[in-house]
Coordinates of C-alpha atoms in Angstrom, one line a residue:
M1 CA 56.7 86.5 98.9
N2 CA 57.9 89.2 101.2
P3 CA 60.9 91.4 100.0
A4 CA 64.2 90.8 101.7
R5 CA 65.0 93.3 104.4
V6 CA 68.1 95.4 103.9
M7 CA 69.9 97.5 106.6
V8 CA 72.5 100.1 105.5
V9 CA 75.4 100.8 107.9
D10 CA 77.4 103.9 106.8
D11 CA 78.5 107.1 108.5
H12 CA 77.7 109.2 105.4
P13 CA 74.0 110.2 105.0
V14 CA 74.4 110.5 101.3
V15 CA 75.4 106.8 101.0
R16 CA 72.5 105.6 103.3
D17 CA 70.0 107.7 101.3
G18 CA 71.6 106.7 98.0
V19 CA 71.2 103.0 98.6
A20 CA 67.6 103.5 99.7
L21 CA 66.9 105.5 96.5
L22 CA 68.7 102.8 94.3
L23 CA 66.6 100.0 95.8
R24 CA 63.3 101.9 95.9
G25 CA 62.1 100.3 92.7
E26 CA 63.1 96.7 93.6
V27 CA 60.1 94.7 94.7
A28 CA 62.4 91.9 96.0
L29 CA 64.4 94.2 98.3
T30 CA 63.4 96.9 100.8
V31 CA 65.5 99.1 103.0
V32 CA 64.1 98.7 106.6
G33 CA 66.6 101.0 108.4
A34 CA 70.1 102.3 108.7
A35 CA 72.8 103.0 111.2
E36 CA 75.6 105.6 111.2
S37 CA 78.1 103.6 113.3
G38 CA 79.0 100.1 114.3
R39 CA 77.5 100.4 117.8
A40 CA 74.3 101.8 116.4
A41 CA 74.1 98.9 114.0
L42 CA 74.5 96.3 116.8
L43 CA 71.8 98.1 118.8
R44 CA 69.3 98.3 115.9
A45 CA 69.8 95.1 114.1
P46 CA 67.8 92.9 116.5
T47 CA 64.8 95.2 116.1
L48 CA 65.1 95.7 112.3
R49 CA 65.7 92.0 111.7
P50 CA 67.6 92.5 108.4
D51 CA 68.1 89.7 105.9
V52 CA 71.1 91.4 104.6
V53 CA 73.3 94.2 106.0
L54 CA 75.4 96.5 103.7
L55 CA 78.3 97.5 106.0
D56 CA 80.8 100.3 105.3
L57 CA 84.3 99.1 105.7
R58 CA 85.5 102.2 107.5
L59 CA 83.3 103.4 110.4
P60 CA 84.2 106.0 112.9
D61 CA 83.9 103.9 116.0
M62 CA 84.6 100.2 115.1
L63 CA 86.6 98.2 112.6
A64 CA 84.4 96.3 110.1
P65 CA 85.5 92.9 111.3
E66 CA 84.4 93.7 114.8
V67 CA 81.0 94.8 113.5
V68 CA 80.7 91.6 111.5
V69 CA 81.4 89.4 114.5
G70 CA 78.9 91.5 116.6
L71 CA 76.2 91.2 113.9
R72 CA 76.6 87.5 113.7
E73 CA 75.8 87.4 117.5
V74 CA 72.9 89.8 117.6
S75 CA 71.4 89.0 114.2
P76 CA 72.6 85.6 113.2
A77 CA 70.2 85.2 110.3
A78 CA 71.5 88.4 108.6
R79 CA 74.0 88.1 105.8
V80 CA 76.7 90.8 105.9
V81 CA 78.1 92.4 102.7
V82 CA 80.9 94.9 103.1
F83 CA 80.3 98.0 101.0
T84 CA 83.5 100.1 100.4
A85 CA 85.0 102.8 98.2
H86 CA 88.4 101.2 98.7
G87 CA 88.6 98.3 96.3
D88 CA 92.1 97.2 97.3
H89 CA 91.7 97.9 101.0
H90 CA 93.5 95.4 103.3
G91 CA 90.5 95.4 105.7
I92 CA 88.5 93.4 103.1
Q93 CA 90.2 90.1 103.9
A94 CA 89.8 90.7 107.6
A95 CA 86.1 91.3 107.2
L96 CA 85.8 88.1 105.1
D97 CA 87.7 86.2 107.7
A98 CA 85.3 87.5 110.4
G99 CA 82.4 86.1 108.5
A100 CA 81.2 88.6 105.9
H101 CA 79.3 87.0 103.1
G102 CA 80.6 89.4 100.4
C103 CA 82.3 92.6 99.4
L104 CA 81.2 95.2 96.9
V105 CA 82.6 98.5 95.7
K106 CA 80.3 101.5 96.3
D107 CA 80.3 102.6 92.7
A108 CA 78.5 99.4 91.6
A109 CA 75.7 99.9 89.2
V110 CA 72.2 99.4 90.6
T111 CA 71.8 96.2 88.5
D112 CA 75.1 94.8 89.9
L113 CA 74.1 95.7 93.4
V114 CA 70.7 94.1 93.2
S115 CA 72.2 91.0 91.5
A116 CA 74.9 90.7 94.2
L117 CA 72.4 91.0 97.1
R118 CA 70.2 88.4 95.5
R119 CA 73.1 86.0 95.1
V120 CA 74.2 86.6 98.7
L121 CA 70.6 85.9 99.9
R122 CA 70.7 82.6 98.0
G123 CA 73.8 81.7 100.1
E124 CA 76.6 82.6 97.7
R125 CA 79.7 84.5 98.7
V126 CA 80.0 87.5 96.4
I127 CA 83.2 89.5 95.9
D128 CA 83.5 92.4 93.4
P129 CA 86.1 91.2 90.9
R130 CA 87.9 94.6 91.2
M131 CA 88.8 93.9 94.8
V132 CA 92.1 92.5 95.8
P133 CA 91.8 91.0 99.3
G134 CA 95.3 90.7 100.9
G135 CA 97.0 92.1 97.8
E136 CA 100.6 93.4 97.3
G137 CA 100.0 96.6 99.3
H138 CA 98.9 94.7 102.3
R139 CA 101.8 92.2 102.2
A140 CA 104.2 95.2 101.9
A141 CA 102.6 96.8 104.9
V142 CA 103.0 93.7 107.0
A143 CA 106.6 93.4 105.9
R144 CA 107.4 97.0 106.9
S145 CA 105.9 96.4 110.3
G146 CA 108.4 93.7 111.2
L147 CA 105.6 91.5 112.4
T148 CA 106.0 87.7 112.0
R149 CA 103.2 85.7 110.3
R150 CA 102.0 84.4 113.7
E151 CA 102.2 87.9 115.4
Y152 CA 100.1 89.3 112.6
E153 CA 97.6 86.4 112.7
V154 CA 97.1 86.9 116.5
L155 CA 96.8 90.7 116.1
R156 CA 94.2 90.3 113.3
L157 CA 92.1 88.0 115.4
A158 CA 92.4 90.4 118.3
A159 CA 91.1 93.1 116.0
Q160 CA 88.0 91.0 115.4
G161 CA 87.2 91.2 119.1
R162 CA 88.5 87.7 120.0
T163 CA 89.8 87.1 123.5
N164 CA 93.2 85.3 124.1
P165 CA 91.5 82.0 124.9
E166 CA 89.4 82.3 121.7
I167 CA 92.5 83.1 119.7
A168 CA 94.3 80.1 121.2
E169 CA 91.4 77.8 120.2
S170 CA 91.2 79.0 116.6
T171 CA 95.0 78.9 116.0
G172 CA 95.8 75.8 118.0
L173 CA 98.3 77.8 120.1
A174 CA 98.7 77.7 123.9
R175 CA 97.2 80.7 125.7
N176 CA 100.6 81.8 127.0
T177 CA 102.0 81.6 123.5
V178 CA 99.1 83.8 122.2
K179 CA 99.9 86.3 125.0
T180 CA 103.6 86.3 124.0
Y181 CA 102.9 86.9 120.3
L182 CA 100.4 89.7 121.2
Q183 CA 103.0 91.4 123.5
S184 CA 105.6 91.1 120.8
A185 CA 103.3 92.7 118.3
L186 CA 102.5 95.5 120.7
H187 CA 106.2 96.2 121.2
K188 CA 106.9 96.3 117.5
L189 CA 104.0 98.7 116.9
G190 CA 105.0 100.9 119.8
A191 CA 101.6 100.4 121.5
R192 CA 100.7 100.2 125.2
N193 CA 97.7 97.9 124.9
R194 CA 95.8 95.9 122.4
V195 CA 93.3 98.8 121.6
E196 CA 96.2 101.1 120.8
A197 CA 97.9 98.3 118.8
I198 CA 94.8 97.7 116.7
G199 CA 94.5 101.4 116.0
K200 CA 98.1 101.7 114.9
A201 CA 97.9 98.6 112.8
S202 CA 94.9 99.9 111.1
E203 CA 96.6 103.3 110.3
A204 CA 99.6 101.4 109.0
G205 CA 97.5 99.4 106.6
L206 CA 97.7 96.1 108.4
L207 CA 94.0 95.6 109.2

């Protein structure tokens, strides 16, 4: 039986090398490649053909939910596991909503990491018990922003790379209503366009 192919996406070389070192003795898992950014991951994944992708939650060029959506398009067979140093980070829930198959904290012991990857490869969804998706800090950040539940929902889907028609389809809202909610969110965040709004929302702890 061939070992499962693992791809590591992280902008820190020490993390990429560390995972390769941790998994070196595992006959069931082999690191086939790495990427230092979201765009690099989307370019390399079709060639590397990973069975599982360990994806850093915070990359320099793209939000993790965007990368998850992109990976599902270019490498649909790959299972994506978010790998983060921030156990209570608000972006965890957004990544899961985008289709991630699990979330792990970077200080996981090698036995826990191997066990989690095996479970994900079996089709399970694995979330480190220390993580708190959408916890109190996130709810407080949303409350401070002044965004309504619908405005936040539309903005979160926009951050995943969804177009207005796609957001309308997934929420059951009319396209013009989606546009209105998005414009209202932009106004409340003091942003000129959706890219700026996503950046400001991320900085404010909303995404």
